[in-house]
Amino acid sequence: MMRVLVACEYSGTVRDAFIRAGHDALSCDLLPTDSPGPHYQGDVRDILADGWDLMIAHPPCTHLAVSGARWFKDKQVEQAEALDFVRMLLDAPIPRIALENPVSIISSRIRKPDQIIQPYEHGHEATKTTCLWLKGLPHLVPTALVGKGARHVTKSGKSLPEWYNLPPSPDRWKIRSATFPGIATAMASQWGALA
Ligand SMILES: C[S@@+](CC[C@H](N)C(=O)[O-])C[C@H]1O[C@@H](n2cnc3c(N)ncnc32)[C@H](O)[C@@H]1O
């Protein structure tokens, strides 16, 4: 059994996958958890040194994602802070760490990701290019290869995955940023099995 910290997770998806696999897992977010379960609502920095075996971290990508590049010149302070937060998580005193983010300036400003994964490698007919920065962990092995899913062309001619195409709403960012359950299950079964 591992002690697993799931940092920056309000959905409980990765936390619950580890709990189902028999581990002692806690999610942590500034927000309350959306699904009841072990959760620390507060700053992850408060609990980083509490003796974890593994941390899966989902830091905010708002100021880092390359998809927002056209706003970069207006937000250099926010960007520097977001990069410091990522560095702090990658340097946490935890032997095994996976940090997840979309295609982002972490690659150019800190280091290249160790792996790029997709939901369609884990049973979901969807694309969401997800980079993983790994410490003490092997690459995640695809568990169920399926089709890449439909795409949608916006009025301005941009091609987006169909699942990403949602009308504006207060919860849209949550739906877009939630981890796909097939990826959470793969993390728990493969990384939770390490001695
Ligand atoms: C992109 S979302 C991650 C969503 C995640 N994939 C999920 O399924 O819940 C990033 C989260 O980081 C949280 N966050 C930002 N700073 C934090 C901090 N210092 N400590 C804990 N959580 C933080 C935010 O509240 C936000 O919910």
Coordinates of C-alpha atoms and ligand atoms in Angstrom, one line a residue, residues 6-14 27-32 34 40-46 57-62 85 88-89 100-102 128 173-174 176-180, ligand 1:
V6 CA -3.0 13.9 -5.5
A7 CA -2.1 17.6 -5.6
C8 CA -4.3 20.2 -7.2
E9 CA -7.3 17.9 -7.7
Y10 CA -10.8 18.9 -6.9
S11 CA -12.5 16.1 -8.9
G12 CA -11.2 13.2 -6.9
T13 CA -10.7 11.1 -10.1
V14 CA -7.1 10.1 -9.5
S27 CA -6.6 14.8 -2.9
C28 CA -5.6 18.4 -2.2
D29 CA -7.0 21.6 -3.7
L30 CA -7.8 25.2 -2.7
L31 CA -11.3 24.2 -3.7
P32 CA -13.5 21.7 -2.0
D34 CA -16.5 17.5 -6.0
Y40 CA -7.3 18.5 2.2
Q41 CA -8.8 21.9 1.2
G42 CA -5.9 24.2 1.3
D43 CA -2.5 25.0 0.0
V44 CA -0.6 21.8 -1.1
R45 CA 2.6 23.4 0.3
D46 CA 1.2 22.8 3.8
A57 CA 0.2 16.8 -9.4
H58 CA -2.1 18.8 -11.7
P59 CA -0.9 22.4 -11.3
P60 CA -2.9 25.2 -13.0
C61 CA -2.0 25.6 -16.7
T62 CA -3.8 29.0 -17.2
F85 CA 5.0 26.6 -8.4
M88 CA 8.5 23.6 -6.2
L89 CA 6.3 20.6 -6.9
E100 CA 0.7 16.7 -15.6
N101 CA 0.1 19.7 -17.8
P102 CA -1.0 20.4 -21.4
K128 CA -6.2 15.8 -25.1
W173 CA -13.0 25.0 -17.2
K174 CA -13.7 22.2 -14.7
R176 CA -12.1 20.6 -19.6
S177 CA -9.5 20.1 -16.9
A178 CA -10.8 17.0 -15.3
T179 CA -8.6 13.9 -15.7
F180 CA -10.1 11.2 -17.9
Ligands
LIG1 C1 -6.2 22.5 -13.8 S1 -6.9 22.3 -12.2 C2 -6.7 20.5 -12.0 C3 -7.9 19.7 -12.2 C4 -7.7 18.2 -11.9 N1 -7.2 17.6 -13.1 C5 -8.9 17.5 -11.4 O1 -9.4 16.5 -12.1 O2 -9.5 18.0 -10.4 C6 -5.7 23.0 -11.2 C7 -6.2 23.1 -9.7 O3 -5.1 23.6 -8.9 C8 -5.6 24.2 -7.7 N2 -4.5 24.9 -7.0 C9 -3.9 26.0 -7.4 N3 -3.0 26.4 -6.5 C10 -3.0 25.5 -5.5 C11 -2.3 25.3 -4.3 N4 -1.3 26.2 -3.9 N5 -2.6 24.2 -3.5 C12 -3.5 23.3 -3.9 N6 -4.2 23.4 -5.0 C13 -4.0 24.5 -5.8 C14 -6.7 25.0 -8.3 O4 -7.7 25.3 -7.3 C15 -7.3 24.1 -9.4 O5 -8.4 23.4 -9.0

